[in-house]
Each structure stands twice: as C-alpha cells, then as structure tokens.
Tab-separated table of C-alpha atoms and ligand atoms in Angstrom:
chain	number	residue	atom	x	y	z
A	896	MET	CA	7.179	-2.931	-21.914
A	897	ILE	CA	10.289	-4.380	-20.258
A	898	ASP	CA	10.340	-5.025	-16.531
A	899	PHE	CA	13.660	-6.074	-14.992
A	900	SER	CA	12.379	-6.454	-11.437
A	901	PHE	CA	11.902	-9.686	-9.517
A	902	THR	CA	8.536	-10.346	-7.930
A	903	GLU	CA	8.167	-9.728	-4.208
A	904	GLU	CA	7.938	-13.481	-3.728
A	905	GLN	CA	11.239	-13.992	-5.566
A	906	GLU	CA	12.956	-11.267	-3.511
A	907	LEU	CA	11.737	-12.871	-0.282
A	908	PHE	CA	12.844	-16.266	-1.535
A	909	ARG	CA	16.352	-14.920	-2.261
A	910	GLU	CA	16.541	-13.282	1.163
A	911	ALA	CA	15.435	-16.458	2.934
A	912	ILE	CA	18.045	-18.639	1.198
A	913	ARG	CA	20.814	-16.103	1.698
A	914	GLU	CA	19.995	-15.856	5.387
A	915	TRP	CA	19.858	-19.634	5.818
A	916	LEU	CA	23.129	-20.157	3.959
A	917	ALA	CA	24.903	-17.355	5.840
A	918	LYS	CA	23.992	-19.138	9.072
A	919	ASN	CA	24.541	-22.724	7.983
A	920	LEU	CA	27.307	-22.438	5.422
A	921	PRO	CA	29.758	-19.650	6.267
A	922	LEU	CA	33.041	-19.717	4.333
A	923	GLU	CA	34.818	-21.542	7.190
A	924	LYS	CA	32.359	-24.426	6.735
A	925	VAL	CA	32.898	-24.370	2.983
A	926	ARG	CA	36.628	-24.755	3.700
A	927	GLU	CA	35.925	-27.594	6.138
A	928	ASN	CA	33.784	-29.439	3.569
A	929	ASP	CA	36.439	-28.885	0.910
A	930	GLU	CA	39.099	-30.374	3.171
A	931	LYS	CA	36.972	-33.277	4.436
A	932	HIS	CA	35.746	-34.021	0.919
A	933	GLU	CA	32.116	-34.241	1.942
A	934	LEU	CA	28.864	-32.312	2.158
A	935	PRO	CA	27.376	-32.780	5.641
A	936	LYS	CA	24.043	-34.600	5.686
A	937	SER	CA	22.533	-31.798	7.784
A	938	LEU	CA	23.244	-29.377	4.937
A	939	LEU	CA	21.519	-31.593	2.379
A	940	LYS	CA	18.576	-32.104	4.707
A	941	GLY	CA	18.420	-28.333	5.178
A	942	LEU	CA	18.208	-27.802	1.417
A	943	GLY	CA	15.422	-30.374	1.292
A	944	ASP	CA	13.553	-28.627	4.132
A	945	LEU	CA	13.910	-25.296	2.322
A	946	GLY	CA	12.290	-26.912	-0.738
A	947	LEU	CA	15.390	-26.401	-2.905
A	948	LEU	CA	16.044	-30.008	-3.890
A	949	CYS	CA	14.458	-30.929	-7.216
A	950	MET	CA	12.589	-27.619	-6.856
A	951	THR	CA	11.787	-27.489	-10.586
A	952	LEU	CA	9.598	-30.599	-10.363
A	953	PRO	CA	5.843	-30.089	-10.025
A	954	GLU	CA	4.559	-30.100	-6.458
A	955	GLU	CA	2.478	-33.211	-7.111
A	956	HIS	CA	5.733	-35.018	-7.982
A	957	GLY	CA	7.516	-33.931	-4.815
A	958	GLY	CA	9.153	-30.720	-6.097
A	959	ALA	CA	8.342	-27.077	-5.401
A	960	GLY	CA	6.921	-26.305	-8.847
A	961	ALA	CA	9.563	-23.574	-9.182
A	962	ASP	CA	9.983	-21.740	-12.465
A	963	TRP	CA	13.451	-21.282	-13.992
A	964	VAL	CA	13.912	-17.706	-12.817
A	965	THR	CA	13.335	-18.857	-9.240
A	966	ALA	CA	15.652	-21.868	-9.636
A	967	THR	CA	18.254	-19.475	-11.080
A	968	ILE	CA	17.989	-17.306	-7.973
A	969	ALA	CA	18.605	-20.398	-5.828
A	970	ALA	CA	21.611	-21.430	-7.944
A	971	GLU	CA	23.073	-17.920	-7.725
A	972	GLU	CA	22.677	-17.813	-3.939
A	973	LEU	CA	24.184	-21.280	-3.532
A	974	GLY	CA	27.188	-20.190	-5.597
A	975	TYR	CA	27.470	-17.019	-3.511
A	976	ALA	CA	27.581	-19.088	-0.303
A	977	ASP	CA	29.603	-22.082	-1.495
A	978	ILE	CA	32.244	-20.583	-3.770
A	979	SER	CA	33.900	-24.023	-3.987
A	980	ILE	CA	30.801	-24.913	-6.068
A	981	ALA	CA	30.295	-28.312	-4.391
A	982	LEU	CA	26.830	-27.646	-2.941
A	983	PRO	CA	25.665	-25.843	-6.119
A	984	VAL	CA	26.623	-28.986	-8.083
A	985	PHE	CA	24.558	-31.172	-5.750
A	986	PHE	CA	21.640	-28.774	-6.179
A	987	LEU	CA	21.821	-28.107	-9.886
A	988	VAL	CA	22.270	-31.610	-11.277
A	989	GLN	CA	19.110	-32.634	-9.459
A	990	ALA	CA	17.138	-29.504	-10.365
A	991	SER	CA	18.010	-29.950	-14.050
A	992	TRP	CA	18.430	-33.676	-14.705
A	993	GLY	CA	15.724	-34.524	-12.166
A	994	PHE	CA	13.482	-32.157	-14.121
A	995	VAL	CA	14.153	-33.943	-17.423
A	996	VAL	CA	13.777	-37.383	-15.853
A	997	ASP	CA	10.453	-36.251	-14.379
A	998	ARG	CA	9.193	-35.000	-17.740
A	999	TYR	CA	9.734	-38.357	-19.423
A	1000	CYS	CA	9.609	-41.016	-16.692
A	1001	THR	CA	6.994	-43.413	-15.411
A	1002	ASP	CA	5.407	-43.138	-11.975
A	1003	ALA	CA	7.591	-46.063	-10.924
A	1004	VAL	CA	10.759	-43.978	-11.427
A	1005	ARG	CA	9.136	-40.958	-9.815
A	1006	ASP	CA	8.284	-42.984	-6.726
A	1007	SER	CA	11.570	-44.841	-6.524
A	1008	VAL	CA	13.897	-41.841	-6.825
A	1009	LEU	CA	12.508	-38.373	-7.565
A	1010	ARG	CA	10.273	-37.940	-4.541
A	1011	LYS	CA	13.128	-39.122	-2.321
A	1012	ALA	CA	15.669	-36.872	-4.054
A	1013	ALA	CA	13.407	-33.891	-3.357
A	1014	ARG	CA	13.635	-34.727	0.363
A	1015	GLY	CA	17.429	-35.178	0.244
A	1016	GLU	CA	17.037	-38.944	0.686
A	1017	ALA	CA	18.353	-39.944	-2.758
A	1018	PHE	CA	20.514	-38.530	-5.528
A	1019	ILE	CA	19.680	-38.142	-9.194
A	1020	GLY	CA	22.417	-37.120	-11.608
A	1021	ILE	CA	23.598	-37.310	-15.186
A	1022	GLY	CA	25.794	-40.105	-16.502
A	1023	VAL	CA	26.549	-39.491	-20.172
A	1024	THR	CA	30.305	-38.834	-20.544
A	1025	GLU	CA	32.323	-41.857	-21.660
A	1026	PRO	CA	36.051	-42.684	-21.541
A	1027	GLY	CA	36.228	-41.982	-25.297
A	1028	GLY	CA	35.042	-38.371	-24.803
A	1029	GLY	CA	32.226	-36.229	-23.480
A	1030	SER	CA	31.625	-33.502	-26.056
A	1031	ASP	CA	30.661	-35.804	-28.898
A	1032	VAL	CA	27.475	-37.242	-27.395
A	1033	ALA	CA	26.555	-38.988	-30.658
A	1034	GLY	CA	29.961	-40.756	-30.628
A	1035	PHE	CA	29.201	-42.711	-27.453
A	1036	GLU	CA	29.825	-46.459	-27.228
A	1037	THR	CA	27.155	-47.562	-24.735
A	1038	THR	CA	24.693	-49.980	-26.330
A	1039	LEU	CA	21.144	-51.065	-25.524
A	1040	LYS	CA	19.929	-54.412	-26.861
A	1041	ARG	CA	16.351	-55.606	-26.537
A	1042	GLY	CA	15.726	-58.175	-23.788
A	1043	ASP	CA	12.546	-59.588	-22.341
A	1044	GLY	CA	10.607	-56.585	-20.973
A	1045	GLY	CA	13.519	-54.203	-21.140
A	1046	TRP	CA	16.995	-53.379	-22.423
A	1047	ILE	CA	20.338	-55.067	-21.828
A	1048	VAL	CA	22.922	-52.318	-21.463
A	1049	ASN	CA	26.705	-52.445	-21.830
A	1050	GLY	CA	29.071	-49.502	-21.613
A	1051	GLU	CA	31.031	-47.222	-19.331
A	1052	LYS	CA	30.452	-43.698	-18.039
A	1053	THR	CA	33.154	-41.539	-16.497
A	1054	TYR	CA	33.758	-38.149	-14.819
A	1055	ILE	CA	30.311	-38.442	-13.303
A	1056	SER	CA	29.359	-36.060	-10.482
A	1057	GLY	CA	27.970	-37.459	-7.276
A	1058	THR	CA	28.733	-41.186	-7.583
A	1059	ALA	CA	29.825	-41.471	-3.924
A	1060	GLU	CA	26.812	-39.457	-2.717
A	1061	CYS	CA	24.558	-41.618	-4.883
A	1062	GLN	CA	26.032	-44.803	-3.411
A	1063	GLU	CA	25.529	-43.470	0.083
A	1064	LEU	CA	22.057	-41.979	-0.300
A	1065	GLY	CA	20.704	-44.304	-2.991
A	1066	GLY	CA	19.419	-43.121	-6.361
A	1067	GLY	CA	20.796	-43.183	-9.870
A	1068	TYR	CA	21.449	-41.485	-13.164
A	1069	PHE	CA	20.007	-40.254	-16.420
A	1070	VAL	CA	21.957	-42.368	-18.949
A	1071	THR	CA	21.933	-42.629	-22.735
A	1072	GLY	CA	23.218	-45.184	-25.201
A	1073	TYR	CA	22.622	-46.529	-28.683
A	1074	SER	CA	19.552	-48.682	-29.180
A	1075	ASP	CA	20.124	-48.491	-32.968
A	1076	ARG	CA	23.521	-47.243	-34.068
A	1077	SER	CA	22.539	-47.238	-37.772
A	1078	LYS	CA	20.257	-44.254	-37.083
A	1079	GLY	CA	23.058	-42.021	-35.746
A	1080	HIS	CA	21.977	-39.649	-32.983
A	1081	ARG	CA	18.355	-40.597	-33.700
A	1082	GLY	CA	19.202	-44.111	-32.531
A	1083	MET	CA	19.956	-43.117	-28.919
A	1084	THR	CA	17.630	-43.977	-26.058
A	1085	ALA	CA	17.656	-42.576	-22.521
A	1086	PHE	CA	16.902	-44.435	-19.323
A	1087	TYR	CA	17.050	-44.125	-15.566
A	1088	LEU	CA	19.741	-46.308	-14.054
A	1089	PRO	CA	19.664	-47.010	-10.311
A	1090	LEU	CA	23.340	-47.091	-9.377
A	1091	ASP	CA	22.866	-50.290	-7.370
A	1092	SER	CA	21.473	-52.230	-10.364
A	1093	PRO	CA	23.045	-55.691	-10.797
A	1094	GLY	CA	25.885	-55.438	-13.331
A	1095	VAL	CA	26.805	-51.849	-12.429
A	1096	GLU	CA	30.288	-51.395	-11.009
A	1097	VAL	CA	31.267	-48.011	-9.607
A	1098	THR	CA	34.803	-47.639	-10.869
A	1099	LYS	CA	36.690	-44.854	-9.107
A	1100	ARG	CA	36.615	-41.497	-7.359
A	1101	PHE	CA	38.745	-38.978	-9.208
A	1102	ASP	CA	41.140	-36.849	-7.220
A	1103	ASN	CA	39.867	-33.555	-8.657
A	1104	MET	CA	41.558	-30.195	-8.180
A	1105	GLY	CA	38.384	-28.468	-6.997
A	1106	ARG	CA	34.785	-28.714	-5.699
A	1107	MET	CA	36.249	-31.341	-3.372
A	1108	ALA	CA	33.135	-31.808	-1.218
A	1109	ILE	CA	31.249	-33.579	-3.994
A	1110	SER	CA	32.608	-36.690	-5.666
A	1111	THR	CA	33.340	-37.301	-9.339
A	1112	GLY	CA	33.485	-40.961	-10.311
A	1113	GLY	CA	32.462	-43.412	-12.977
A	1114	PHE	CA	30.615	-46.673	-13.542
A	1115	LYS	CA	30.743	-49.679	-15.849
A	1116	MET	CA	27.569	-51.403	-17.027
A	1117	THR	CA	27.911	-55.103	-17.898
A	1118	ASP	CA	24.736	-56.764	-19.188
A	1119	VAL	CA	22.631	-54.500	-16.988
A	1120	PHE	CA	18.914	-55.136	-17.290
A	1121	VAL	CA	16.942	-51.890	-17.617
A	1122	PRO	CA	13.192	-52.595	-17.381
A	1123	ASP	CA	10.934	-50.797	-19.845
A	1124	GLU	CA	9.470	-48.775	-16.997
A	1125	HIS	CA	12.913	-47.158	-16.564
A	1126	GLN	CA	13.094	-45.960	-20.180
A	1127	LEU	CA	12.838	-42.182	-20.483
A	1128	GLY	CA	10.804	-40.891	-23.396
A	1129	GLU	CA	10.466	-42.661	-26.700
A	1130	THR	CA	13.011	-45.037	-28.168
A	1131	GLY	CA	15.438	-43.032	-30.308
A	1132	ARG	CA	14.883	-39.717	-28.471
A	1133	GLY	CA	17.789	-40.042	-26.029
A	1134	PHE	CA	19.979	-37.458	-27.768
A	1135	TYR	CA	17.216	-34.844	-27.631
A	1136	LEU	CA	16.461	-35.515	-23.977
A	1137	THR	CA	20.182	-35.138	-23.243
A	1138	MET	CA	20.235	-31.742	-24.958
A	1139	GLU	CA	17.150	-30.677	-23.008
A	1140	GLY	CA	18.900	-31.635	-19.772
A	1141	PHE	CA	22.083	-29.805	-20.716
A	1142	ASP	CA	20.072	-26.674	-21.426
A	1143	ALA	CA	18.435	-26.817	-18.010
A	1144	ALA	CA	21.719	-27.506	-16.239
A	1145	ARG	CA	23.696	-24.826	-18.077
A	1146	ILE	CA	21.433	-22.013	-16.883
A	1147	LEU	CA	21.913	-23.085	-13.280
A	1148	VAL	CA	25.665	-23.650	-13.730
A	1149	SER	CA	25.968	-20.129	-15.088
A	1150	ALA	CA	23.961	-18.692	-12.193
A	1151	SER	CA	26.122	-20.490	-9.617
A	1152	CYS	CA	29.218	-19.076	-11.291
A	1153	ILE	CA	27.953	-15.487	-11.157
A	1154	GLY	CA	26.947	-15.974	-7.518
A	1155	ALA	CA	30.476	-17.148	-6.733
A	1156	ALA	CA	31.978	-14.269	-8.747
A	1157	GLN	CA	29.858	-11.751	-6.815
A	1158	ARG	CA	31.231	-13.164	-3.555
A	1159	ALA	CA	34.797	-12.957	-4.898
A	1160	LEU	CA	34.272	-9.296	-5.740
A	1161	GLU	CA	32.889	-8.588	-2.267
A	1162	ILE	CA	35.760	-10.417	-0.549
A	1163	GLY	CA	38.205	-8.555	-2.765
A	1164	MET	CA	36.605	-5.163	-2.062
A	1165	GLU	CA	36.682	-5.767	1.671
A	1166	TYR	CA	40.397	-6.484	1.384
A	1167	ILE	CA	41.367	-3.464	-0.700
A	1168	LYS	CA	39.483	-1.179	1.679
A	1169	GLU	CA	41.619	-2.524	4.560
A	1170	ARG	CA	45.034	-3.092	3.005
A	1171	ARG	CA	47.409	-0.154	2.677
A	1172	ALA	CA	50.437	0.251	0.408
A	1173	PHE	CA	52.568	3.334	-0.255
A	1174	GLY	CA	50.648	5.279	2.361
A	1175	GLN	CA	47.063	4.670	1.273
A	1176	HIS	CA	44.409	1.996	0.911
A	1177	LEU	CA	44.669	-0.220	-2.172
A	1178	ALA	CA	41.071	0.775	-2.978
A	1179	LYS	CA	42.277	4.348	-3.603
A	1180	TYR	CA	44.518	3.326	-6.513
A	1181	GLN	CA	42.944	3.820	-9.888
A	1182	GLY	CA	44.849	0.777	-11.205
A	1183	ILE	CA	42.827	-1.349	-8.777
A	1184	GLN	CA	39.585	0.583	-9.343
A	1185	PHE	CA	39.790	0.046	-13.123
A	1186	ASP	CA	40.268	-3.673	-12.576
A	1187	LEU	CA	37.210	-3.645	-10.311
A	1188	ALA	CA	35.177	-1.587	-12.796
A	1189	GLU	CA	35.865	-4.071	-15.614
A	1190	MET	CA	34.893	-7.018	-13.459
A	1191	ALA	CA	31.731	-5.307	-12.168
A	1192	ALA	CA	30.669	-4.442	-15.733
A	1193	HIS	CA	31.257	-7.989	-17.032
A	1194	HIS	CA	29.434	-9.392	-14.044
A	1195	GLU	CA	26.362	-7.219	-14.595
A	1196	ALA	CA	26.253	-8.013	-18.329
A	1197	VAL	CA	26.483	-11.779	-17.807
A	1198	LYS	CA	24.007	-11.727	-14.922
A	1199	ASN	CA	21.447	-9.924	-17.076
A	1200	LEU	CA	21.970	-12.419	-19.879
A	1201	ILE	CA	21.430	-15.309	-17.468
A	1202	TYR	CA	18.167	-13.941	-16.044
A	1203	LYS	CA	16.893	-13.084	-19.509
A	1204	THR	CA	17.694	-16.659	-20.549
A	1205	ALA	CA	15.980	-18.135	-17.486
A	1206	TRP	CA	12.935	-16.034	-18.373
A	1207	MET	CA	13.060	-17.347	-21.965
A	1208	GLN	CA	13.261	-20.893	-20.610
A	1209	ASP	CA	10.093	-20.210	-18.593
A	1210	GLN	CA	8.356	-18.758	-21.657
A	1211	LYS	CA	9.359	-21.838	-23.667
A	1212	TYR	CA	7.876	-24.277	-21.165
A	1213	GLN	CA	4.888	-22.207	-20.057
A	1214	LYS	CA	3.752	-20.535	-23.296
A	1215	GLY	CA	5.815	-21.999	-26.122
A	1216	THR	CA	6.769	-18.475	-27.222
A	1217	PHE	CA	10.388	-19.520	-27.911
A	1218	THR	CA	11.536	-22.672	-29.642
A	1219	PRO	CA	13.967	-24.959	-27.784
A	1220	LEU	CA	16.759	-24.041	-30.221
A	1221	GLU	CA	16.183	-20.304	-29.789
A	1222	VAL	CA	16.600	-20.746	-26.051
A	1223	SER	CA	19.582	-23.130	-26.466
A	1224	LYS	CA	21.511	-20.380	-28.228
A	1225	TYR	CA	21.126	-18.040	-25.242
A	1226	ILE	CA	21.823	-20.824	-22.785
A	1227	SER	CA	25.093	-21.620	-24.551
A	1228	MET	CA	26.014	-17.920	-24.420
A	1229	CYS	CA	25.526	-18.034	-20.629
A	1230	LYS	CA	27.576	-21.216	-20.260
A	1231	LEU	CA	30.285	-19.826	-22.534
A	1232	LEU	CA	30.630	-16.582	-20.581
A	1233	ALA	CA	29.732	-17.158	-16.924
A	1234	PRO	CA	32.333	-19.758	-15.841
A	1235	HIS	CA	35.171	-17.851	-17.528
A	1236	MET	CA	33.964	-14.533	-16.137
A	1237	ALA	CA	33.873	-16.123	-12.682
A	1238	MET	CA	37.311	-17.698	-13.029
A	1239	ASP	CA	38.675	-14.363	-14.181
A	1240	THR	CA	37.099	-12.616	-11.185
A	1241	PHE	CA	38.688	-15.075	-8.747
A	1242	ARG	CA	42.069	-14.797	-10.459
A	1243	ARG	CA	42.035	-10.997	-10.489
A	1244	THR	CA	40.764	-10.518	-6.933
A	1245	MET	CA	43.390	-13.008	-5.721
A	1246	LEU	CA	46.041	-10.813	-7.320
A	1247	TRP	CA	44.804	-7.849	-5.246
A	1248	MET	CA	45.707	-9.833	-2.176
A	1249	GLY	CA	49.335	-10.491	-2.963
A	1250	ALA	CA	50.856	-13.445	-1.094
A	1251	TYR	CA	47.784	-13.859	1.119
A	1252	GLY	CA	45.728	-14.634	-1.989
A	1253	TYR	CA	47.985	-17.582	-2.723
A	1254	THR	CA	47.323	-19.235	0.648
A	1255	LYS	CA	44.497	-21.398	1.878
A	1256	GLU	CA	43.882	-18.846	4.620
A	1257	CYS	CA	42.214	-16.893	1.839
A	1258	PRO	CA	38.959	-18.484	0.608
A	1259	LEU	CA	39.336	-17.345	-2.995
A	1260	GLU	CA	41.509	-20.237	-4.189
A	1261	MET	CA	38.582	-22.624	-3.507
A	1262	GLY	CA	36.468	-20.570	-5.880
A	1263	LEU	CA	39.105	-20.538	-8.587
A	1264	ARG	CA	39.375	-24.335	-8.409
A	1265	GLY	CA	35.603	-24.745	-8.289
A	1266	VAL	CA	34.439	-22.543	-11.160
A	1267	MET	CA	37.261	-23.877	-13.315
A	1268	SER	CA	35.431	-27.224	-13.488
A	1269	TYR	CA	32.785	-25.426	-15.541
A	1270	CYS	CA	35.423	-23.836	-17.778
A	1271	ILE	CA	37.025	-27.245	-18.343
A	1272	GLY	CA	33.783	-28.748	-19.462
A	1273	ALA	CA	31.350	-30.010	-16.827
A	1274	GLU	CA	27.868	-29.702	-18.458
A	1275	GLY	CA	29.597	-28.981	-21.783
A	1276	ALA	CA	32.957	-27.512	-22.857
A	1277	ALA	CA	33.307	-23.909	-24.086
A	1278	ASN	CA	33.903	-24.860	-27.719
A	1279	ILE	CA	30.683	-26.880	-27.721
A	1280	GLN	CA	28.798	-23.748	-26.602
A	1281	LYS	CA	30.449	-21.879	-29.465
A	1282	ILE	CA	29.303	-24.569	-31.908
A	1283	VAL	CA	25.690	-24.143	-30.707
A	1284	ILE	CA	25.850	-20.326	-30.831
A	1285	ALA	CA	27.439	-20.304	-34.301
A	1286	ARG	CA	24.926	-22.860	-35.593
A	1287	GLU	CA	21.932	-20.926	-34.314
A	1288	THR	CA	23.347	-17.576	-35.470
A	1289	LEU	CA	24.894	-18.400	-38.834
A	1290	GLY	CA	22.598	-21.201	-39.916
A	1291	ARG	CA	22.766	-24.960	-39.602
A	1292	GLU	CA	23.908	-25.485	-43.212
A	1293	TRP	CA	27.213	-23.681	-42.474
A	1294	THR	CA	28.093	-25.538	-39.327
A	1295	ARG	CA	27.114	-29.158	-39.933
A	1296	THR	CA	29.996	-31.479	-39.029
A	1297	ARG	CA	28.414	-34.847	-39.869
B	906	LIG	C1	34.333	-31.830	-12.398
B	906	LIG	C2	33.588	-32.452	-13.543
B	906	LIG	C3	32.373	-33.047	-13.311
B	906	LIG	C4	31.685	-33.664	-14.353
B	906	LIG	N1	30.469	-34.251	-14.116
B	906	LIG	C5	29.835	-34.913	-15.105
B	906	LIG	C6	28.595	-35.585	-14.860
B	906	LIG	O1	28.029	-35.520	-13.785
B	906	LIG	N2	28.050	-36.314	-15.861
B	906	LIG	C7	28.620	-36.386	-17.093
B	906	LIG	O2	28.053	-37.059	-17.950
B	906	LIG	N3	29.782	-35.753	-17.372
B	906	LIG	C8	30.406	-35.019	-16.403
B	906	LIG	N4	31.588	-34.373	-16.654
B	906	LIG	C9	32.202	-34.531	-17.948
B	906	LIG	C10	31.964	-33.334	-18.840
B	906	LIG	O3	30.648	-33.332	-19.304
B	906	LIG	C11	32.993	-33.452	-19.965
B	906	LIG	O4	34.255	-33.134	-19.396
B	906	LIG	C12	32.708	-32.527	-21.133
B	906	LIG	O5	31.553	-32.924	-21.819
B	906	LIG	C13	33.898	-32.541	-22.123
B	906	LIG	O6	34.215	-33.855	-22.455
B	906	LIG	P1	35.731	-34.383	-22.309
B	906	LIG	O7	36.236	-34.041	-20.961
B	906	LIG	O8	35.744	-35.803	-22.705
B	906	LIG	O9	36.530	-33.517	-23.344
B	906	LIG	P2	36.553	-33.706	-24.947
B	906	LIG	O10	35.203	-33.948	-25.467
B	906	LIG	O11	37.591	-34.725	-25.246
B	906	LIG	O12	37.033	-32.277	-25.382
B	906	LIG	C14	38.374	-31.836	-25.097
B	906	LIG	C15	38.564	-30.439	-25.632
B	906	LIG	O13	38.316	-30.404	-27.033
B	906	LIG	C16	37.350	-29.408	-27.343
B	906	LIG	N5	36.502	-29.890	-28.449
B	906	LIG	C17	35.778	-31.027	-28.506
B	906	LIG	N6	35.107	-31.093	-29.670
B	906	LIG	C18	35.415	-29.965	-30.375
B	906	LIG	C19	35.049	-29.443	-31.643
B	906	LIG	N7	34.190	-30.081	-32.437
B	906	LIG	N8	35.573	-28.253	-32.039
B	906	LIG	C20	36.436	-27.582	-31.242
B	906	LIG	N9	36.830	-28.025	-30.020
B	906	LIG	C21	36.324	-29.198	-29.590
B	906	LIG	C22	36.544	-29.196	-26.077
B	906	LIG	O14	36.041	-27.859	-26.009
B	906	LIG	C23	37.602	-29.429	-25.005
B	906	LIG	O15	38.294	-28.234	-24.752
B	906	LIG	C24	32.255	-33.687	-15.640
B	906	LIG	C25	33.482	-33.047	-15.865
B	906	LIG	C26	34.134	-32.423	-14.843
B	906	LIG	C27	35.432	-31.715	-15.115
C-alpha cells in the first residue's frame, strides 16, 4: 500500500520552520543579506537552536538524528524562505557532507568540528573541485604521500562554498586526492582538512552572480600534514565517499530548488491577481493560466520525485532495501530536473511582471541567480546526472568512458 502523507511530527516540523523563517528571514532580509554579502550570525545561531544544523547526524554526535525525508522538508522550507539560496547552501553542505564525514571519521574529528558545526560554531563543507575541472573527480591532481603518522598533501581546490564563513567560524572541508594514482579512482583517499592547517592558503573569494550571502572561494595545499586521525574511511575509498556525499547533497539541493520555485509561483500569482491589463486582471488571461498550469504540473511531478527519492535514501540507510546505485539514479534525476525547473519558474514568473520583474525591487531576480548555481554545476553538472541516469538505466557496459 502506498501512503503519500507526512507524519504528524513532520508536518509540525515543517510548520515550525516556516513560521520561524517567516519571522526571521522575510524577503527584505534576504535582499539585505544578498546586498551585504553575508549571512547574519543570529540567523545561523537560530538554525542551530532549531536543531537544523548537521541535523542528519546522530543525536549522540551532536545532530538531531533526522532522517532524509525530514532533512528534505527543512531544505525545501529554507529554499522557500531564502530564494537567493544562500542559507540553504549553508544548511545543506553541512547536512550532507557533515553526514558523510561523521560516518567515516574518528572521534577526534567529531569533537573538533562536527559537534561545533551542529551548534553553528563551525563550518563543514566539501572541497573537491580543482582548477582543472570539477566533473571528472577521478581526474583530480591533488596528491597524498605517506609521512610519519599521516599524509603530506599537495594540491588546489577551487569554487568552494563557504570558505569565508569557514575562516570566520572555524572548521574545514571534506577533501579527496590521490594516495595511489596507479589505481585510478580506487587510489583516492578522503580526509578532513581544517582550513587553518599550516600550509593551507585560502586563495580568493569569487565575485559570483548569485547566492551572494555565502562565499565561494578556493584554497591551495602545500605540504600540508594530515594526521591519520583525520583520514576518512579506508585508504583508496575516497572516490566512493565523495559519491556518497554528492548523493546526500543532491537530494537537499533539489528540495531547496523546489522550495524556491514554490515561492516564485506564489509571488507570481499574487502579482497577476493584482495587475490589470486591457481591462482585466492578468490572472484572467488563459495565456497566463496555461503558463501557470505547466509550471504547477512540473513542480508537483519533481516534488514527488524528490520525496520518493528521500524516502529511498532512508530505506537504503535504515533497511538496506535499495542499493546505493539504485538510489543514485533517482537522486541524479532530482538534481537534473529540480534546478532547471526552478530556474524556469523564476524566468517565467518574472516575465509575468513586465518591467518590474527586471528590477531589484522585485525579489524574483535573486532566485533566478541563486538556483542557476545548481544548473551550472554546484554539487554536479546536469550532464553528469545524465551520465549516472543513463548508466543505471542502460547498463554500465554501454556507458563506460574509461
Ligand atoms: C556557486 C558554486 C558553488 C560551488 N561550490 C562547490 C563546493 O563547495 N565544493 C566543490 O568541491 N565544488 C563546488 N562547486 C564546483 C562544482 O562542483 C563544479 O562547478 C561542477 O562539478 C562542474 O565542474 P566545472 O565547473 O569544473 O565544470 P566542468 O567539469 O569543466 O564541466 C563543464 C561543462 O561540461 C560538461 N561536461 C563535463 N563532462 C562531461 C561529459 N563527460 N559529457 C558531457 N558533458 C560533460 C558539464 O556538464 C558542464 O556543463 C561550486 C560551483 C558553483 C557554481
């Protein structure tokens, strides 16, 4: 029997976050953060107090022990409130990459960063993309060489979310590199890198076009000593841990995008019910209604896919009823569809508004700029999702590139 309802607890959870965000992060504040290029500390502390930061970690490790459906609700509500996507990014990188770090780290890492990140007193993110490219994870240049009691790491990571916040709050990144290049992607090893480690130089803050309230930067690693207690998982498993993290992040990315798209639709509907042209409200024109109907239908379809996928992710971790690759296929479908659906919703609702939609008096342009980051490629470009979907649908033997 299929049951599409949320539990009472999940409904109450959604209501509580929506209420808190409506009070503490109205769209005027989102605009202010976008213009000031920062997320106020009070907002981050508020998320920590609500139990949203690193909520997917077990309670005994400082998290809220939230399942993926519940984390997806949080991501959707954060996207609904902050259509610029800055706060959702802060939330989701920690809920996903913090989750993977927690699964494979030592207590030392847990104590030094994860428990603090869950209180909003540190930042944990992902640092895998390199100047040579982000999609081809196995083509990375970062190297790990054995030292006394740890690894000596050299390499560079770029387009990394949250570097400024990480410098300010403290914390670090999930990073991967080659510990044995001769083994291909089976020669990659993951580790936790505190951003203030000796030999790490934070390189720059990119002047992005959107999600301005959270930074995107980079860092160089020159002979950085990574103690064995900072290694994540077994030597040679870094590629697989990276894929596990991407899967977690992509569900939450997708949920934030549909939350933002829902808000765009609501803002758009409010407008067309007010604005008149040729003697009647825009909402009365079938040309506008058909546009709305298409967007509403796409939205519902993608939203259902995302919650089904979050449920599958829970089944995978709790019962093992789906394999990781079975779930990856659905996750990639979400990440393929949701950001583009959201960008399309912002673009189309902006068109309803005529010249007003092209100004910064209208909030929608922030959303267009924000969700586009996830179309461009943050947490994996669209074509990479297509590669995963094709591979898991057609068969690996037809899609192998190496
Ligand atoms: C705002 C923002 C924040 C980010 N934050 C982070 C972060 O926190 N941590 C992090 O590690 N990275 C981060 N990234 C980087 C992101 O993960 C990469 O942009 C993404 O992986 C794509 O890599 P790339 O930009 O180097 O593009 P490339 O890998 O060079 O790809 C360029 C284009 O080629 C296409 N392409 C690549 N390979 C194939 C193929 N085999 N077949 C067909 N088409 C292909 C891609 O779809 C894409 O359209 C962020 C990016 C952005 C925009």
